[in-house]
Amino acid sequence: MNSTPSADQPEQKSLEQPLSAQPPFWSMKPWWCQPWSILSTGMLMVGGSWALLHRLWISLPLSLGVLAWWLLFLVLVPAAYRSAADQA
């Protein structure tokens, strides 16, 4: 039997998946980029700076940076991934 598609049968590409069939965002990330590791690293950084230094002028800007980091990687990037998958 001939495996090439005929003129009345469209060629099916079995290797391509539609974007709606993309795996969940966090399943594609390594262990060090999972939500639990992002949260625990940020908490350790802020808690460690306060425990070691007891300086608000160091710990407060560090905590703001960690909050921005969390917002970016835990909220904005996954939302952009979902919206890109929904648009396709």
PDB file of N, CA and C in Angstrom:
ATOM      1  N   MET A   1       0.839  -1.172   0.000  1.00  0.00           N
ATOM      2  CA  MET A   1       0.000   0.000   0.000  1.00  0.00           C
ATOM      3  C   MET A   1       0.888   1.241   0.000  1.00  0.00           C
ATOM      4  N   ASN A   2       0.470   2.253  -0.703  1.00  0.00           N
ATOM      5  CA  ASN A   2       1.223   3.492  -0.834  1.00  0.00           C
ATOM      6  C   ASN A   2       0.917   4.402   0.347  1.00  0.00           C
ATOM      7  N   SER A   3       1.966   4.926   1.011  1.00  0.00           N
ATOM      8  CA  SER A   3       1.751   5.755   2.192  1.00  0.00           C
ATOM      9  C   SER A   3       1.685   7.242   1.874  1.00  0.00           C
ATOM     10  N   THR A   4       1.868   7.631   0.625  1.00  0.00           N
ATOM     11  CA  THR A   4       1.772   9.050   0.272  1.00  0.00           C
ATOM     12  C   THR A   4       0.306   9.438   0.154  1.00  0.00           C
ATOM     13  N   PRO A   5      -0.053  10.649   0.565  1.00  0.00           N
ATOM     14  CA  PRO A   5      -1.459  11.059   0.504  1.00  0.00           C
ATOM     15  C   PRO A   5      -1.900  11.285  -0.938  1.00  0.00           C
ATOM     16  N   SER A   6      -3.135  10.936  -1.195  1.00  0.00           N
ATOM     17  CA  SER A   6      -3.673  11.143  -2.540  1.00  0.00           C
ATOM     18  C   SER A   6      -4.202  12.567  -2.653  1.00  0.00           C
ATOM     19  N   ALA A   7      -4.657  12.922  -3.824  1.00  0.00           N
ATOM     20  CA  ALA A   7      -5.122  14.286  -4.076  1.00  0.00           C
ATOM     21  C   ALA A   7      -6.372  14.614  -3.260  1.00  0.00           C
ATOM     22  N   ASP A   8      -7.210  13.617  -2.972  1.00  0.00           N
ATOM     23  CA  ASP A   8      -8.430  13.888  -2.212  1.00  0.00           C
ATOM     24  C   ASP A   8      -8.247  13.710  -0.703  1.00  0.00           C
ATOM     25  N   GLN A   9      -7.072  13.282  -0.257  1.00  0.00           N
ATOM     26  CA  GLN A   9      -6.798  13.154   1.165  1.00  0.00           C
ATOM     27  C   GLN A   9      -5.734  14.176   1.557  1.00  0.00           C
ATOM     28  N   PRO A  10      -6.059  15.072   2.475  1.00  0.00           N
ATOM     29  CA  PRO A  10      -5.040  16.031   2.917  1.00  0.00           C
ATOM     30  C   PRO A  10      -3.973  15.329   3.750  1.00  0.00           C
ATOM     31  N   GLU A  11      -2.768  15.842   3.655  1.00  0.00           N
ATOM     32  CA  GLU A  11      -1.657  15.273   4.408  1.00  0.00           C
ATOM     33  C   GLU A  11      -1.819  15.624   5.888  1.00  0.00           C
ATOM     34  N   GLN A  12      -1.695  14.631   6.745  1.00  0.00           N
ATOM     35  CA  GLN A  12      -1.794  14.855   8.175  1.00  0.00           C
ATOM     36  C   GLN A  12      -0.397  14.871   8.771  1.00  0.00           C
ATOM     37  N   LYS A  13      -0.140  15.874   9.566  1.00  0.00           N
ATOM     38  CA  LYS A  13       1.155  15.980  10.222  1.00  0.00           C
ATOM     39  C   LYS A  13       0.986  15.528  11.660  1.00  0.00           C
ATOM     40  N   SER A  14       1.462  14.338  11.953  1.00  0.00           N
ATOM     41  CA  SER A  14       1.255  13.779  13.280  1.00  0.00           C
ATOM     42  C   SER A  14       2.216  14.363  14.314  1.00  0.00           C
ATOM     43  N   LEU A  15       3.298  14.999  13.888  1.00  0.00           N
ATOM     44  CA  LEU A  15       4.262  15.541  14.834  1.00  0.00           C
ATOM     45  C   LEU A  15       3.834  16.885  15.399  1.00  0.00           C
ATOM     46  N   GLU A  16       2.982  17.585  14.723  1.00  0.00           N
ATOM     47  CA  GLU A  16       2.556  18.894  15.187  1.00  0.00           C
ATOM     48  C   GLU A  16       1.344  18.754  16.098  1.00  0.00           C
ATOM     49  N   GLN A  17       1.370  19.506  17.193  1.00  0.00           N
ATOM     50  CA  GLN A  17       0.233  19.541  18.096  1.00  0.00           C
ATOM     51  C   GLN A  17      -0.322  20.949  18.084  1.00  0.00           C
ATOM     52  N   PRO A  18      -1.609  21.098  18.181  1.00  0.00           N
ATOM     53  CA  PRO A  18      -2.155  22.451  18.284  1.00  0.00           C
ATOM     54  C   PRO A  18      -1.703  23.095  19.585  1.00  0.00           C
ATOM     55  N   LEU A  19      -1.656  24.428  19.605  1.00  0.00           N
ATOM     56  CA  LEU A  19      -1.200  25.145  20.789  1.00  0.00           C
ATOM     57  C   LEU A  19      -2.101  24.898  21.987  1.00  0.00           C
ATOM     58  N   SER A  20      -3.373  24.613  21.745  1.00  0.00           N
ATOM     59  CA  SER A  20      -4.268  24.344  22.861  1.00  0.00           C
ATOM     60  C   SER A  20      -3.899  23.041  23.560  1.00  0.00           C
ATOM     61  N   ALA A  21      -3.110  22.188  22.905  1.00  0.00           N
ATOM     62  CA  ALA A  21      -2.685  20.935  23.505  1.00  0.00           C
ATOM     63  C   ALA A  21      -1.308  21.062  24.153  1.00  0.00           C
ATOM     64  N   GLN A  22      -0.853  22.289  24.376  1.00  0.00           N
ATOM     65  CA  GLN A  22       0.433  22.491  25.035  1.00  0.00           C
ATOM     66  C   GLN A  22       0.373  21.971  26.459  1.00  0.00           C
ATOM     67  N   PRO A  23       1.489  21.475  26.959  1.00  0.00           N
ATOM     68  CA  PRO A  23       1.492  21.015  28.350  1.00  0.00           C
ATOM     69  C   PRO A  23       1.369  22.198  29.305  1.00  0.00           C
ATOM     70  N   PRO A  24       0.957  21.938  30.525  1.00  0.00           N
ATOM     71  CA  PRO A  24       0.874  23.025  31.509  1.00  0.00           C
ATOM     72  C   PRO A  24       2.230  23.712  31.670  1.00  0.00           C
ATOM     73  N   PHE A  25       2.177  25.001  31.937  1.00  0.00           N
ATOM     74  CA  PHE A  25       3.387  25.822  31.992  1.00  0.00           C
ATOM     75  C   PHE A  25       4.430  25.263  32.956  1.00  0.00           C
ATOM     76  N   TRP A  26       4.027  24.907  34.155  1.00  0.00           N
ATOM     77  CA  TRP A  26       4.991  24.496  35.172  1.00  0.00           C
ATOM     78  C   TRP A  26       5.560  23.119  34.917  1.00  0.00           C
ATOM     79  N   SER A  27       4.895  22.289  34.122  1.00  0.00           N
ATOM     80  CA  SER A  27       5.438  20.956  33.842  1.00  0.00           C
ATOM     81  C   SER A  27       6.636  21.021  32.903  1.00  0.00           C
ATOM     82  N   MET A  28       6.835  22.143  32.222  1.00  0.00           N
ATOM     83  CA  MET A  28       7.972  22.289  31.310  1.00  0.00           C
ATOM     84  C   MET A  28       9.206  22.854  32.011  1.00  0.00           C
ATOM     85  N   LYS A  29       9.079  23.246  33.253  1.00  0.00           N
ATOM     86  CA  LYS A  29      10.160  23.916  33.968  1.00  0.00           C
ATOM     87  C   LYS A  29      10.942  22.925  34.829  1.00  0.00           C
ATOM     88  N   PRO A  30      12.261  23.145  34.988  1.00  0.00           N
ATOM     89  CA  PRO A  30      13.046  22.283  35.887  1.00  0.00           C
ATOM     90  C   PRO A  30      12.689  22.548  37.337  1.00  0.00           C
ATOM     91  N   TRP A  31      13.208  21.725  38.237  1.00  0.00           N
ATOM     92  CA  TRP A  31      12.847  21.820  39.655  1.00  0.00           C
ATOM     93  C   TRP A  31      13.200  23.172  40.248  1.00  0.00           C
ATOM     94  N   TRP A  32      14.294  23.771  39.802  1.00  0.00           N
ATOM     95  CA  TRP A  32      14.719  25.042  40.384  1.00  0.00           C
ATOM     96  C   TRP A  32      13.891  26.217  39.870  1.00  0.00           C
ATOM     97  N   CYS A  33      12.972  25.976  38.964  1.00  0.00           N
ATOM     98  CA  CYS A  33      12.116  27.036  38.431  1.00  0.00           C
ATOM     99  C   CYS A  33      10.639  26.738  38.718  1.00  0.00           C
ATOM    100  N   GLN A  34      10.371  25.925  39.710  1.00  0.00           N
ATOM    101  CA  GLN A  34       9.011  25.614  40.117  1.00  0.00           C
ATOM    102  C   GLN A  34       8.544  26.664  41.130  1.00  0.00           C
ATOM    103  N   PRO A  35       7.240  26.843  41.286  1.00  0.00           N
ATOM    104  CA  PRO A  35       6.746  27.863  42.222  1.00  0.00           C
ATOM    105  C   PRO A  35       7.280  27.697  43.650  1.00  0.00           C
ATOM    106  N   TRP A  36       7.367  26.474  44.135  1.00  0.00           N
ATOM    107  CA  TRP A  36       7.847  26.259  45.501  1.00  0.00           C
ATOM    108  C   TRP A  36       9.291  26.714  45.660  1.00  0.00           C
ATOM    109  N   SER A  37      10.125  26.508  44.639  1.00  0.00           N
ATOM    110  CA  SER A  37      11.524  26.912  44.761  1.00  0.00           C
ATOM    111  C   SER A  37      11.678  28.429  44.608  1.00  0.00           C
ATOM    112  N   ILE A  38      10.858  29.042  43.782  1.00  0.00           N
ATOM    113  CA  ILE A  38      10.901  30.495  43.628  1.00  0.00           C
ATOM    114  C   ILE A  38      10.463  31.170  44.931  1.00  0.00           C
ATOM    115  N   LEU A  39       9.385  30.673  45.520  1.00  0.00           N
ATOM    116  CA  LEU A  39       8.902  31.237  46.786  1.00  0.00           C
ATOM    117  C   LEU A  39       9.894  31.014  47.924  1.00  0.00           C
ATOM    118  N   SER A  40      10.406  29.796  48.044  1.00  0.00           N
ATOM    119  CA  SER A  40      11.307  29.514  49.163  1.00  0.00           C
ATOM    120  C   SER A  40      12.629  30.269  49.033  1.00  0.00           C
ATOM    121  N   THR A  41      13.130  30.425  47.818  1.00  0.00           N
ATOM    122  CA  THR A  41      14.365  31.188  47.630  1.00  0.00           C
ATOM    123  C   THR A  41      14.160  32.646  48.022  1.00  0.00           C
ATOM    124  N   GLY A  42      13.051  33.228  47.616  1.00  0.00           N
ATOM    125  CA  GLY A  42      12.777  34.613  47.981  1.00  0.00           C
ATOM    126  C   GLY A  42      12.620  34.790  49.471  1.00  0.00           C
ATOM    127  N   MET A  43      11.910  33.868  50.118  1.00  0.00           N
ATOM    128  CA  MET A  43      11.738  33.969  51.570  1.00  0.00           C
ATOM    129  C   MET A  43      13.062  33.784  52.300  1.00  0.00           C
ATOM    130  N   LEU A  44      13.896  32.872  51.826  1.00  0.00           N
ATOM    131  CA  LEU A  44      15.202  32.678  52.439  1.00  0.00           C
ATOM    132  C   LEU A  44      16.089  33.908  52.270  1.00  0.00           C
ATOM    133  N   MET A  45      16.013  34.551  51.119  1.00  0.00           N
ATOM    134  CA  MET A  45      16.829  35.748  50.894  1.00  0.00           C
ATOM    135  C   MET A  45      16.425  36.869  51.839  1.00  0.00           C
ATOM    136  N   VAL A  46      15.128  37.148  51.915  1.00  0.00           N
ATOM    137  CA  VAL A  46      14.657  38.237  52.768  1.00  0.00           C
ATOM    138  C   VAL A  46      14.835  37.881  54.245  1.00  0.00           C
ATOM    139  N   GLY A  47      14.437  36.680  54.620  1.00  0.00           N
ATOM    140  CA  GLY A  47      14.601  36.257  56.020  1.00  0.00           C
ATOM    141  C   GLY A  47      16.062  36.182  56.423  1.00  0.00           C
ATOM    142  N   GLY A  48      16.906  35.714  55.518  1.00  0.00           N
ATOM    143  CA  GLY A  48      18.327  35.629  55.816  1.00  0.00           C
ATOM    144  C   GLY A  48      18.972  36.993  55.968  1.00  0.00           C
ATOM    145  N   SER A  49      18.581  37.929  55.128  1.00  0.00           N
ATOM    146  CA  SER A  49      19.160  39.270  55.251  1.00  0.00           C
ATOM    147  C   SER A  49      18.739  39.924  56.565  1.00  0.00           C
ATOM    148  N   TRP A  50      17.492  39.696  56.971  1.00  0.00           N
ATOM    149  CA  TRP A  50      17.044  40.283  58.236  1.00  0.00           C
ATOM    150  C   TRP A  50      17.698  39.580  59.429  1.00  0.00           C
ATOM    151  N   ALA A  51      17.792  38.252  59.361  1.00  0.00           N
ATOM    152  CA  ALA A  51      18.367  37.495  60.480  1.00  0.00           C
ATOM    153  C   ALA A  51      19.850  37.815  60.664  1.00  0.00           C
ATOM    154  N   LEU A  52      20.562  37.993  59.571  1.00  0.00           N
ATOM    155  CA  LEU A  52      21.997  38.253  59.668  1.00  0.00           C
ATOM    156  C   LEU A  52      22.333  39.717  59.937  1.00  0.00           C
ATOM    157  N   LEU A  53      21.600  40.625  59.314  1.00  0.00           N
ATOM    158  CA  LEU A  53      21.998  42.029  59.342  1.00  0.00           C
ATOM    159  C   LEU A  53      21.141  42.913  60.246  1.00  0.00           C
ATOM    160  N   HIS A  54      19.885  42.579  60.403  1.00  0.00           N
ATOM    161  CA  HIS A  54      18.939  43.420  61.154  1.00  0.00           C
ATOM    162  C   HIS A  54      18.977  44.862  60.672  1.00  0.00           C
ATOM    163  N   ARG A  55      19.023  45.031  59.357  1.00  0.00           N
ATOM    164  CA  ARG A  55      19.048  46.366  58.759  1.00  0.00           C
ATOM    165  C   ARG A  55      17.851  46.489  57.823  1.00  0.00           C
ATOM    166  N   LEU A  56      16.910  47.344  58.220  1.00  0.00           N
ATOM    167  CA  LEU A  56      15.702  47.529  57.419  1.00  0.00           C
ATOM    168  C   LEU A  56      16.029  48.130  56.060  1.00  0.00           C
ATOM    169  N   TRP A  57      17.035  48.997  55.993  1.00  0.00           N
ATOM    170  CA  TRP A  57      17.366  49.653  54.739  1.00  0.00           C
ATOM    171  C   TRP A  57      17.969  48.680  53.729  1.00  0.00           C
ATOM    172  N   ILE A  58      18.371  47.487  54.174  1.00  0.00           N
ATOM    173  CA  ILE A  58      18.829  46.436  53.249  1.00  0.00           C
ATOM    174  C   ILE A  58      17.691  45.460  52.969  1.00  0.00           C
ATOM    175  N   SER A  59      17.004  45.039  54.021  1.00  0.00           N
ATOM    176  CA  SER A  59      15.969  44.011  53.866  1.00  0.00           C
ATOM    177  C   SER A  59      14.742  44.516  53.119  1.00  0.00           C
ATOM    178  N   LEU A  60      14.380  45.785  53.308  1.00  0.00           N
ATOM    179  CA  LEU A  60      13.193  46.313  52.641  1.00  0.00           C
ATOM    180  C   LEU A  60      13.363  46.402  51.117  1.00  0.00           C
ATOM    181  N   PRO A  61      14.452  46.990  50.593  1.00  0.00           N
ATOM    182  CA  PRO A  61      14.621  46.969  49.127  1.00  0.00           C
ATOM    183  C   PRO A  61      14.767  45.554  48.564  1.00  0.00           C
ATOM    184  N   LEU A  62      15.416  44.677  49.348  1.00  0.00           N
ATOM    185  CA  LEU A  62      15.537  43.291  48.909  1.00  0.00           C
ATOM    186  C   LEU A  62      14.162  42.634  48.821  1.00  0.00           C
ATOM    187  N   SER A  63      13.308  42.900  49.795  1.00  0.00           N
ATOM    188  CA  SER A  63      11.962  42.315  49.761  1.00  0.00           C
ATOM    189  C   SER A  63      11.141  42.876  48.603  1.00  0.00           C
ATOM    190  N   LEU A  64      11.322  44.146  48.285  1.00  0.00           N
ATOM    191  CA  LEU A  64      10.622  44.708  47.115  1.00  0.00           C
ATOM    192  C   LEU A  64      11.105  44.065  45.822  1.00  0.00           C
ATOM    193  N   GLY A  65      12.397  43.817  45.732  1.00  0.00           N
ATOM    194  CA  GLY A  65      12.933  43.119  44.567  1.00  0.00           C
ATOM    195  C   GLY A  65      12.410  41.699  44.451  1.00  0.00           C
ATOM    196  N   VAL A  66      12.312  41.017  45.578  1.00  0.00           N
ATOM    197  CA  VAL A  66      11.774  39.648  45.585  1.00  0.00           C
ATOM    198  C   VAL A  66      10.303  39.660  45.184  1.00  0.00           C
ATOM    199  N   LEU A  67       9.539  40.625  45.680  1.00  0.00           N
ATOM    200  CA  LEU A  67       8.126  40.723  45.292  1.00  0.00           C
ATOM    201  C   LEU A  67       7.979  40.976  43.789  1.00  0.00           C
ATOM    202  N   ALA A  68       8.844  41.819  43.229  1.00  0.00           N
ATOM    203  CA  ALA A  68       8.810  42.056  41.779  1.00  0.00           C
ATOM    204  C   ALA A  68       9.182  40.783  41.017  1.00  0.00           C
ATOM    205  N   TRP A  69      10.150  40.052  41.533  1.00  0.00           N
ATOM    206  CA  TRP A  69      10.570  38.782  40.933  1.00  0.00           C
ATOM    207  C   TRP A  69       9.424  37.780  40.967  1.00  0.00           C
ATOM    208  N   TRP A  70       8.733  37.683  42.103  1.00  0.00           N
ATOM    209  CA  TRP A  70       7.584  36.793  42.219  1.00  0.00           C
ATOM    210  C   TRP A  70       6.476  37.200  41.250  1.00  0.00           C
ATOM    211  N   LEU A  71       6.192  38.490  41.175  1.00  0.00           N
ATOM    212  CA  LEU A  71       5.155  38.965  40.263  1.00  0.00           C
ATOM    213  C   LEU A  71       5.479  38.581  38.828  1.00  0.00           C
ATOM    214  N   LEU A  72       6.721  38.780  38.451  1.00  0.00           N
ATOM    215  CA  LEU A  72       7.119  38.462  37.079  1.00  0.00           C
ATOM    216  C   LEU A  72       7.013  36.975  36.790  1.00  0.00           C
ATOM    217  N   PHE A  73       7.631  36.144  37.613  1.00  0.00           N
ATOM    218  CA  PHE A  73       7.744  34.726  37.297  1.00  0.00           C
ATOM    219  C   PHE A  73       6.591  33.864  37.783  1.00  0.00           C
ATOM    220  N   LEU A  74       5.807  34.334  38.736  1.00  0.00           N
ATOM    221  CA  LEU A  74       4.694  33.527  39.232  1.00  0.00           C
ATOM    222  C   LEU A  74       3.338  33.993  38.710  1.00  0.00           C
ATOM    223  N   VAL A  75       3.271  35.236  38.198  1.00  0.00           N
ATOM    224  CA  VAL A  75       1.985  35.767  37.744  1.00  0.00           C
ATOM    225  C   VAL A  75       2.037  36.126  36.256  1.00  0.00           C
ATOM    226  N   LEU A  76       2.929  37.009  35.879  1.00  0.00           N
ATOM    227  CA  LEU A  76       2.913  37.565  34.524  1.00  0.00           C
ATOM    228  C   LEU A  76       3.333  36.562  33.446  1.00  0.00           C
ATOM    229  N   VAL A  77       4.419  35.834  33.664  1.00  0.00           N
ATOM    230  CA  VAL A  77       4.891  34.885  32.645  1.00  0.00           C
ATOM    231  C   VAL A  77       3.885  33.744  32.426  1.00  0.00           C
ATOM    232  N   PRO A  78       3.354  33.105  33.489  1.00  0.00           N
ATOM    233  CA  PRO A  78       2.336  32.071  33.238  1.00  0.00           C
ATOM    234  C   PRO A  78       1.074  32.629  32.573  1.00  0.00           C
ATOM    235  N   ALA A  79       0.686  33.858  32.917  1.00  0.00           N
ATOM    236  CA  ALA A  79      -0.498  34.452  32.277  1.00  0.00           C
ATOM    237  C   ALA A  79      -0.238  34.708  30.795  1.00  0.00           C
ATOM    238  N   ALA A  80       0.962  35.159  30.456  1.00  0.00           N
ATOM    239  CA  ALA A  80       1.306  35.371  29.044  1.00  0.00           C
ATOM    240  C   ALA A  80       1.320  34.046  28.286  1.00  0.00           C
ATOM    241  N   TYR A  81       1.794  33.004  28.919  1.00  0.00           N
ATOM    242  CA  TYR A  81       1.795  31.671  28.303  1.00  0.00           C
ATOM    243  C   TYR A  81       0.367  31.203  28.025  1.00  0.00           C
ATOM    244  N   ARG A  82      -0.517  31.387  29.015  1.00  0.00           N
ATOM    245  CA  ARG A  82      -1.916  30.972  28.824  1.00  0.00           C
ATOM    246  C   ARG A  82      -2.603  31.793  27.742  1.00  0.00           C
ATOM    247  N   SER A  83      -2.362  33.109  27.710  1.00  0.00           N
ATOM    248  CA  SER A  83      -3.015  33.937  26.694  1.00  0.00           C
ATOM    249  C   SER A  83      -2.492  33.616  25.300  1.00  0.00           C
ATOM    250  N   ALA A  84      -1.208  33.291  25.179  1.00  0.00           N
ATOM    251  CA  ALA A  84      -0.667  32.913  23.872  1.00  0.00           C
ATOM    252  C   ALA A  84      -1.271  31.584  23.416  1.00  0.00           C
ATOM    253  N   ALA A  85      -1.483  30.673  24.344  1.00  0.00           N
ATOM    254  CA  ALA A  85      -2.100  29.393  23.992  1.00  0.00           C
ATOM    255  C   ALA A  85      -3.570  29.568  23.632  1.00  0.00           C
ATOM    256  N   ASP A  86      -4.256  30.502  24.286  1.00  0.00           N
ATOM    257  CA  ASP A  86      -5.670  30.745  24.000  1.00  0.00           C
ATOM    258  C   ASP A  86      -5.881  31.441  22.654  1.00  0.00           C
ATOM    259  N   GLN A  87      -4.937  32.285  22.258  1.00  0.00           N
ATOM    260  CA  GLN A  87      -5.080  33.016  20.994  1.00  0.00           C
ATOM    261  C   GLN A  87      -4.861  32.142  19.788  1.00  0.00           C
ATOM    262  N   ALA A  88      -4.111  31.085  19.944  1.00  0.00           N
ATOM    263  CA  ALA A  88      -3.805  30.230  18.790  1.00  0.00           C
ATOM    264  C   ALA A  88      -4.902  29.256  18.483  1.00  0.00           C
TER     265      ALA A  88
END
